[in-house]
C-alpha cells in the first residue's frame, strides 16, 4: 500500500460540485483580475484571522515582498529572520536590497529563538520576520515587546499557519503585517499560486492595495513603484468555496497528529513534535519528527522505498545556501538550525489520511529505527 505525503485529489473530489459551477460562471463573465470575488475573499479571510484588512496578492512570496516594500525597506537596511524556513522568507528581504540577518531557532518549536534576537539588532535593523513554522505560532508576545522597544516592524510569515493561535489570538493579525500563502500544499490552498497580506492599520492597507497594482491610483497615475502582485478572481472563488471546510480539515490534521503521538508513544530514538505553552491552536501543516543517532537519512530512504511519502523541510538551512554565500555565514553559526536540517522528517498528515494509513506509517518508521 503506497501512501502519499499529500493527496489533494481526495479533497478536490469532496468539493468539486461546489467549486466547478462557480468557476464556469466566472469564466462566462471573463472578469479574471481582482474584482468582487477578491474583495469578498479579503473580507472573509481577514475576519477569519481576526485582522482588520486583507489584501489579496499573487503568492505568499509576494505577500512578504510587498509588505517589506510598503515599509520602504531596502538597501542599507537589515531584517531579522530564521534560517530554518522556506527560502521565500529570506528571498523577499534580498529582493528589496536589504540584508537578512539570521537568528537561530528554538529546538523544541523550530521557530526563532526569541532570547537570541536582541543581540542581532543593530541601528540598521528595520524589521523582524518571525515564521510560524509547520503551523505553530512563534512566541509573538515576546517578539512584539522586543519590536516595540526597538521600534521595529513585525511581518509575520504565517504561510504555513492560517488560523493558528498564540495565547488565544490568531497569527497574521499580531504584527504590522501577516503573510498567507495559498500554494496548494498549504492548509488552505488554491488551484495555483495565491497569497494575502493581513494588517490592522488602514493607511498600510491602502498602500498595499496600491503597491500590488503597480503603485497606480487612479489608473495610469503612479505615485509609488509597485508591481503586478494581483490575485486572480478564479483563485479567490476557489478559496471562498474552501473556507467553510477549513476548520474541519484542520481538525482532521489535529486528529492525525494526536494519533501519531499515541502510535509513537515511548518509541526510543525519535522526538515527537511538541507544542509551546503559548501555542493555543496548532494547525498542523506538517507533522515533523526528529530522528536521533544519525538515522534520519536511513529512515527517509526506507520510507521512500516502502512507498510512504515523506519529506525533509528543510535539508539545507538558509545561512548555508549558495546564493547567500556573500552574507558570510559559516557552518556552525546556527547549530540548532543545522541539527534540525539533519534530523527532521515530515510524515503524511493530510486530513483524509485513514487510521490504517497512519498505523502503516508508524509501524514502518518503528521497523526502520530498529534496523
Ligand atoms: C509557502 C511558504 C512561503 C511562500 O509562499 P508561496 O505562496 O509559495 O510563494 C513563504 N514562507 C513559508 C514559511 C512558506 O511555507
PDB file of C-alpha atoms and ligand atoms in Angstrom, residues 58-64 84-90 131-134 157-161 179-186 192-195 285 314, ligand 1:
ATOM      1  CA  UNK A  58      -0.155  36.678  -6.228  1.00  0.00           C
ATOM      2  CA  UNK A  59       1.661  34.395  -3.724  1.00  0.00           C
ATOM      3  CA  UNK A  60       2.981  34.099  -0.201  1.00  0.00           C
ATOM      4  CA  UNK A  61       6.377  35.166  -1.501  1.00  0.00           C
ATOM      5  CA  UNK A  62       4.885  38.351  -2.958  1.00  0.00           C
ATOM      6  CA  UNK A  63       2.964  38.934   0.276  1.00  0.00           C
ATOM      7  CA  UNK A  64       6.323  39.095   2.079  1.00  0.00           C
ATOM      8  CA  UNK A  84      15.250  27.431   9.166  1.00  0.00           C
ATOM      9  CA  UNK A  85      12.311  28.257   6.898  1.00  0.00           C
ATOM     10  CA  UNK A  86      11.305  28.105   3.253  1.00  0.00           C
ATOM     11  CA  UNK A  87      13.601  30.178   1.040  1.00  0.00           C
ATOM     12  CA  UNK A  88      10.949  32.833   0.284  1.00  0.00           C
ATOM     13  CA  UNK A  89      11.198  34.381   3.764  1.00  0.00           C
ATOM     14  CA  UNK A  90      14.798  35.481   3.230  1.00  0.00           C
ATOM     15  CA  UNK A 131       7.888  32.367  10.832  1.00  0.00           C
ATOM     16  CA  UNK A 132       5.117  30.215  12.307  1.00  0.00           C
ATOM     17  CA  UNK A 133       6.724  27.013  11.094  1.00  0.00           C
ATOM     18  CA  UNK A 134       4.750  23.813  10.459  1.00  0.00           C
ATOM     19  CA  UNK A 157       5.284  34.757   7.861  1.00  0.00           C
ATOM     20  CA  UNK A 158       2.058  32.858   8.516  1.00  0.00           C
ATOM     21  CA  UNK A 159       2.220  30.971   5.198  1.00  0.00           C
ATOM     22  CA  UNK A 160       2.066  27.591   6.981  1.00  0.00           C
ATOM     23  CA  UNK A 161      -0.183  28.677   9.816  1.00  0.00           C
ATOM     24  CA  UNK A 179       1.528  36.959   5.151  1.00  0.00           C
ATOM     25  CA  UNK A 180      -0.537  33.999   3.973  1.00  0.00           C
ATOM     26  CA  UNK A 181       0.132  31.591   1.099  1.00  0.00           C
ATOM     27  CA  UNK A 182      -2.484  29.656  -0.851  1.00  0.00           C
ATOM     28  CA  UNK A 183       0.061  27.379  -2.529  1.00  0.00           C
ATOM     29  CA  UNK A 184      -1.773  24.058  -2.991  1.00  0.00           C
ATOM     30  CA  UNK A 185       0.093  22.252  -0.179  1.00  0.00           C
ATOM     31  CA  UNK A 186      -0.790  24.827   2.483  1.00  0.00           C
ATOM     32  CA  UNK A 192      -2.283  27.582  -8.451  1.00  0.00           C
ATOM     33  CA  UNK A 193      -0.437  30.398  -6.713  1.00  0.00           C
ATOM     34  CA  UNK A 194      -2.017  32.960  -4.423  1.00  0.00           C
ATOM     35  CA  UNK A 195      -1.446  34.814  -1.168  1.00  0.00           C
ATOM     36  CA  UNK A 285       0.586  21.980   8.348  1.00  0.00           C
ATOM     37  CA  UNK A 314      14.470  21.783   5.073  1.00  0.00           C
TER      38      UNK A 314
HETATM   39  C1  LIG B   1       4.993  28.501   1.279  1.00  0.00           C
HETATM   40  C2  LIG B   1       5.780  29.435   2.060  1.00  0.00           C
HETATM   41  C3  LIG B   1       6.120  30.709   1.575  1.00  0.00           C
HETATM   42  C4  LIG B   1       5.876  31.152   0.160  1.00  0.00           C
HETATM   43  O1  LIG B   1       4.594  31.020  -0.309  1.00  0.00           O
HETATM   44  P1  LIG B   1       4.329  30.897  -1.884  1.00  0.00           P
HETATM   45  O2  LIG B   1       2.859  31.124  -1.969  1.00  0.00           O
HETATM   46  O3  LIG B   1       4.738  29.530  -2.303  1.00  0.00           O
HETATM   47  O4  LIG B   1       5.094  31.953  -2.583  1.00  0.00           O
HETATM   48  C5  LIG B   1       6.800  31.567   2.410  1.00  0.00           C
HETATM   49  N1  LIG B   1       7.159  31.204   3.653  1.00  0.00           N
HETATM   50  C6  LIG B   1       6.868  29.983   4.148  1.00  0.00           C
HETATM   51  C7  LIG B   1       7.284  29.655   5.541  1.00  0.00           C
HETATM   52  C8  LIG B   1       6.189  29.063   3.366  1.00  0.00           C
HETATM   53  O5  LIG B   1       5.926  27.850   3.865  1.00  0.00           O
END
